[in-house]
Amino acid sequence: MASVFLHHVIGDLTVGKPEVVEFLDSETVESAIRAIGECAEGAITVWRRSDGEARPKAERFVGILNSLDVVAFIAKAGGDQDKAMRTPVSEVVMPNQGLLKEVDPGTRLIDALEMMKQGVRRLLVRKGLTWRGVSKRFSILYNGKWLKNFKDSANASNAAGQPSSSSSSRLPSDEYKYCCLSREDIIRFLIAALSLLSLSPPSPH
């Protein structure tokens, strides 16, 4: 089991994961109900509309809206449910940017779990990076960072004129594609990994 945490990174969980769909805070509660119903997690991430400026995507994150939030709001509205359904989501969602964190695809799975333990509900991960294989080896020779595709890292370093680091990937603008990972995504990945481990023959002593 320990090998799953030590030899997998968040980038492994993004394989086949669709691009994040932004639900804008200007949308109505009625639209939010439909979106929540179609979401496997039973909650949606709410975003501010892009102003066209090149800035980190996570800066536009507002908060997370779930079905309980919507039910509580409609109940509080009393008899005027039609008005409640037309209310912008910005008046319902509780702003909390701490619920989402943008992470490098090379972030260790065990570190991602620690972030979730500290209250992070969604991990924003940039898609489209090239990896050599599914699992990455961990090396203490690189300051505890996961080894990435050396060619890509070298090209990025030359372009920036400085050594590559995990912080460099946290500064992209909205032109990049992202996916959003939830706690449920990590749990599903761990269950699948455990299933594979149970099918593996025991190693000789």
Short mmCIF file of C-alpha atoms in Angstrom, two decimals:
data_model
loop_
_atom_site.label_atom_id
_atom_site.label_comp_id
_atom_site.label_asym_id
_atom_site.label_seq_id
_atom_site.Cartn_x
_atom_site.Cartn_y
_atom_site.Cartn_z
CA MET A 1 0.00 0.00 0.00
CA ALA A 2 2.84 2.38 0.83
CA SER A 3 4.13 2.05 -2.74
CA VAL A 4 0.89 3.56 -4.03
CA PHE A 5 1.49 6.74 -2.06
CA LEU A 6 5.21 6.92 -2.78
CA HIS A 7 5.25 6.01 -6.48
CA HIS A 8 2.24 7.88 -7.81
CA VAL A 9 1.67 11.56 -8.42
CA ILE A 10 -1.38 13.71 -9.03
CA GLY A 11 -0.64 13.70 -12.75
CA ASP A 12 -1.51 9.99 -12.79
CA LEU A 13 -5.07 10.81 -11.72
CA THR A 14 -5.62 13.27 -14.56
CA VAL A 15 -5.44 10.60 -17.28
CA GLY A 16 -8.84 10.61 -18.99
CA LYS A 17 -10.13 13.32 -16.67
CA PRO A 18 -12.24 15.90 -18.57
CA GLU A 19 -11.38 19.56 -18.61
CA VAL A 20 -12.85 21.54 -15.74
CA VAL A 21 -16.20 23.15 -16.56
CA GLU A 22 -16.54 26.57 -14.99
CA PHE A 23 -19.90 27.37 -13.41
CA LEU A 24 -20.02 31.16 -13.25
CA ASP A 25 -21.29 33.01 -10.20
CA SER A 26 -23.59 35.01 -12.49
CA GLU A 27 -25.65 31.87 -13.25
CA THR A 28 -28.97 31.33 -11.48
CA VAL A 29 -29.81 28.95 -8.66
CA GLU A 30 -32.01 27.03 -11.09
CA SER A 31 -29.01 26.39 -13.34
CA ALA A 32 -26.95 25.41 -10.31
CA ILE A 33 -29.50 22.75 -9.33
CA ARG A 34 -29.19 21.15 -12.76
CA ALA A 35 -25.39 21.30 -12.66
CA ILE A 36 -25.23 19.77 -9.18
CA GLY A 37 -27.56 16.98 -10.28
CA GLU A 38 -25.20 16.12 -13.14
CA CYS A 39 -22.08 16.20 -10.93
CA ALA A 40 -20.82 12.93 -9.46
CA GLU A 41 -19.55 14.72 -6.35
CA GLY A 42 -22.88 16.43 -5.64
CA ALA A 43 -21.16 19.82 -5.57
CA ILE A 44 -19.89 22.30 -8.14
CA THR A 45 -17.02 24.76 -8.20
CA VAL A 46 -18.10 28.36 -8.76
CA TRP A 47 -15.97 30.84 -10.69
CA ARG A 48 -15.86 34.51 -11.59
CA ARG A 49 -15.91 35.32 -15.29
CA SER A 50 -12.49 35.90 -16.83
CA ASP A 51 -11.66 39.54 -17.50
CA GLY A 52 -9.24 38.60 -20.27
CA GLU A 53 -6.14 39.34 -18.20
CA ALA A 54 -3.37 36.72 -18.01
CA ARG A 55 -3.51 35.55 -14.42
CA PRO A 56 -3.61 32.25 -12.51
CA LYS A 57 -6.91 30.47 -12.96
CA ALA A 58 -7.25 29.76 -9.24
CA GLU A 59 -7.62 33.50 -8.57
CA ARG A 60 -11.08 33.39 -10.17
CA PHE A 61 -12.30 30.57 -7.95
CA VAL A 62 -15.10 31.67 -5.61
CA GLY A 63 -16.17 28.61 -3.66
CA ILE A 64 -18.04 25.30 -3.74
CA LEU A 65 -21.83 25.00 -3.88
CA ASN A 66 -23.62 21.78 -2.93
CA SER A 67 -27.22 20.62 -2.75
CA LEU A 68 -27.53 21.39 0.97
CA ASP A 69 -26.54 25.01 0.33
CA VAL A 70 -29.26 25.33 -2.31
CA VAL A 71 -31.93 23.67 -0.16
CA ALA A 72 -31.09 25.94 2.78
CA PHE A 73 -31.29 29.03 0.57
CA ILE A 74 -34.65 28.09 -0.95
CA ALA A 75 -36.07 27.25 2.47
CA LYS A 76 -34.93 30.61 3.78
CA ALA A 77 -36.60 32.36 0.83
CA GLY A 78 -40.00 31.24 2.10
CA GLY A 79 -42.91 31.31 -0.32
CA ASP A 80 -41.21 33.23 -3.12
CA GLN A 81 -39.44 30.24 -4.64
CA ASP A 82 -39.58 31.64 -8.18
CA LYS A 83 -37.49 34.60 -7.10
CA ALA A 84 -35.12 32.28 -5.26
CA MET A 85 -34.60 30.17 -8.38
CA ARG A 86 -33.69 33.29 -10.38
CA THR A 87 -31.19 34.49 -7.79
CA PRO A 88 -27.55 34.68 -8.96
CA VAL A 89 -25.33 32.02 -7.43
CA SER A 90 -23.00 34.78 -6.22
CA GLU A 91 -25.60 35.54 -3.53
CA VAL A 92 -25.74 31.93 -2.38
CA VAL A 93 -22.25 30.45 -2.49
CA MET A 94 -19.99 31.04 0.48
CA PRO A 95 -16.71 32.55 -0.81
CA ASN A 96 -13.77 30.40 0.28
CA GLN A 97 -10.73 30.25 -1.98
CA GLY A 98 -9.02 27.94 0.48
CA LEU A 99 -11.18 25.05 -0.74
CA LEU A 100 -9.24 24.88 -4.02
CA LYS A 101 -5.49 24.68 -4.54
CA GLU A 102 -3.57 24.66 -7.80
CA VAL A 103 -0.90 21.97 -7.72
CA ASP A 104 1.85 20.75 -10.00
CA PRO A 105 1.09 17.45 -11.79
CA GLY A 106 4.25 16.09 -10.17
CA THR A 107 2.87 16.55 -6.66
CA ARG A 108 3.08 13.31 -4.69
CA LEU A 109 -0.18 11.56 -3.92
CA ILE A 110 0.72 11.48 -0.25
CA ASP A 111 1.21 15.26 -0.28
CA ALA A 112 -2.15 15.73 -1.99
CA LEU A 113 -3.80 13.70 0.75
CA GLU A 114 -2.19 15.96 3.34
CA MET A 115 -3.65 19.01 1.56
CA MET A 116 -7.08 17.40 1.63
CA LYS A 117 -6.59 16.67 5.33
CA GLN A 118 -5.97 20.38 5.90
CA GLY A 119 -9.26 21.37 4.28
CA VAL A 120 -8.62 21.54 0.53
CA ARG A 121 -11.60 20.10 -1.35
CA ARG A 122 -10.45 20.43 -4.96
CA LEU A 123 -7.05 20.22 -6.65
CA LEU A 124 -6.62 22.23 -9.84
CA VAL A 125 -4.14 20.49 -12.15
CA ARG A 126 -2.88 21.66 -15.53
CA LYS A 127 -3.40 19.15 -18.31
CA GLY A 128 -1.26 18.42 -21.35
CA LEU A 129 2.12 17.93 -19.67
CA THR A 130 4.22 15.06 -21.02
CA TRP A 131 5.24 12.32 -18.62
CA ARG A 132 7.50 9.31 -19.05
CA GLY A 133 5.25 6.51 -17.93
CA VAL A 134 2.47 6.50 -15.37
CA SER A 135 4.41 6.27 -12.12
CA LYS A 136 7.31 8.51 -11.17
CA ARG A 137 10.26 7.62 -9.03
CA PHE A 138 10.92 9.70 -5.97
CA SER A 139 14.42 11.01 -5.32
CA ILE A 140 15.76 12.91 -2.32
CA LEU A 141 18.49 14.23 -4.60
CA TYR A 142 16.01 16.74 -6.04
CA ASN A 143 14.88 18.39 -2.80
CA GLY A 144 12.07 15.93 -2.34
CA LYS A 145 10.51 16.72 -5.72
CA TRP A 146 9.21 14.13 -8.14
CA LEU A 147 11.29 13.63 -11.24
CA LYS A 148 9.55 14.99 -14.32
CA ASN A 149 10.20 14.59 -18.01
CA PHE A 150 13.78 15.83 -18.15
CA LYS A 151 13.47 17.21 -21.68
CA ASP A 152 10.37 19.25 -20.85
CA SER A 153 11.89 20.51 -17.61
CA ALA A 154 15.09 21.53 -19.38
CA ASN A 155 13.20 23.38 -22.11
CA ALA A 156 11.12 25.19 -19.53
CA SER A 157 14.24 26.17 -17.61
CA ASN A 158 15.97 27.52 -20.72
CA ALA A 159 12.93 29.52 -21.71
CA ALA A 160 12.60 31.07 -18.28
CA GLY A 161 16.32 31.56 -17.79
CA GLN A 162 16.21 29.96 -14.37
CA PRO A 163 16.06 26.46 -12.82
CA SER A 164 12.75 24.70 -13.14
CA SER A 165 10.65 24.24 -10.03
CA SER A 166 7.17 23.19 -9.05
CA SER A 167 6.25 26.85 -8.44
CA SER A 168 6.77 27.70 -12.11
CA SER A 169 3.74 25.64 -13.08
CA ARG A 170 1.53 27.54 -10.66
CA LEU A 171 1.72 30.73 -12.69
CA PRO A 172 -0.07 29.88 -15.94
CA SER A 173 -2.90 32.01 -17.30
CA ASP A 174 -6.36 30.96 -18.46
CA GLU A 175 -4.98 29.87 -21.84
CA TYR A 176 -4.05 26.48 -20.38
CA LYS A 177 -6.42 23.57 -19.89
CA TYR A 178 -7.07 22.25 -16.42
CA CYS A 179 -8.89 19.45 -14.69
CA CYS A 180 -10.22 19.47 -11.17
CA LEU A 181 -9.67 16.55 -8.80
CA SER A 182 -11.87 15.89 -5.79
CA ARG A 183 -11.50 13.71 -2.72
CA GLU A 184 -13.72 11.18 -4.45
CA ASP A 185 -11.29 11.01 -7.38
CA ILE A 186 -8.43 10.16 -5.04
CA ILE A 187 -10.50 7.54 -3.22
CA ARG A 188 -11.50 5.89 -6.50
CA PHE A 189 -7.86 5.84 -7.59
CA LEU A 190 -6.76 4.24 -4.32
CA ILE A 191 -9.48 1.59 -4.53
CA ALA A 192 -8.42 0.72 -8.08
CA ALA A 193 -4.76 0.58 -7.03
CA LEU A 194 -5.57 -1.70 -4.10
CA SER A 195 -7.53 -3.99 -6.41
CA LEU A 196 -4.50 -4.32 -8.66
CA LEU A 197 -2.21 -4.97 -5.70
CA SER A 198 -4.48 -7.75 -4.46
CA LEU A 199 -4.13 -9.48 -7.83
CA SER A 200 -0.33 -9.28 -7.79
CA PRO A 201 1.57 -12.41 -6.69
CA PRO A 202 3.37 -12.07 -3.35
CA SER A 203 7.05 -11.25 -3.60
CA PRO A 204 9.46 -14.01 -2.48
CA HIS A 205 11.16 -13.50 0.88
#
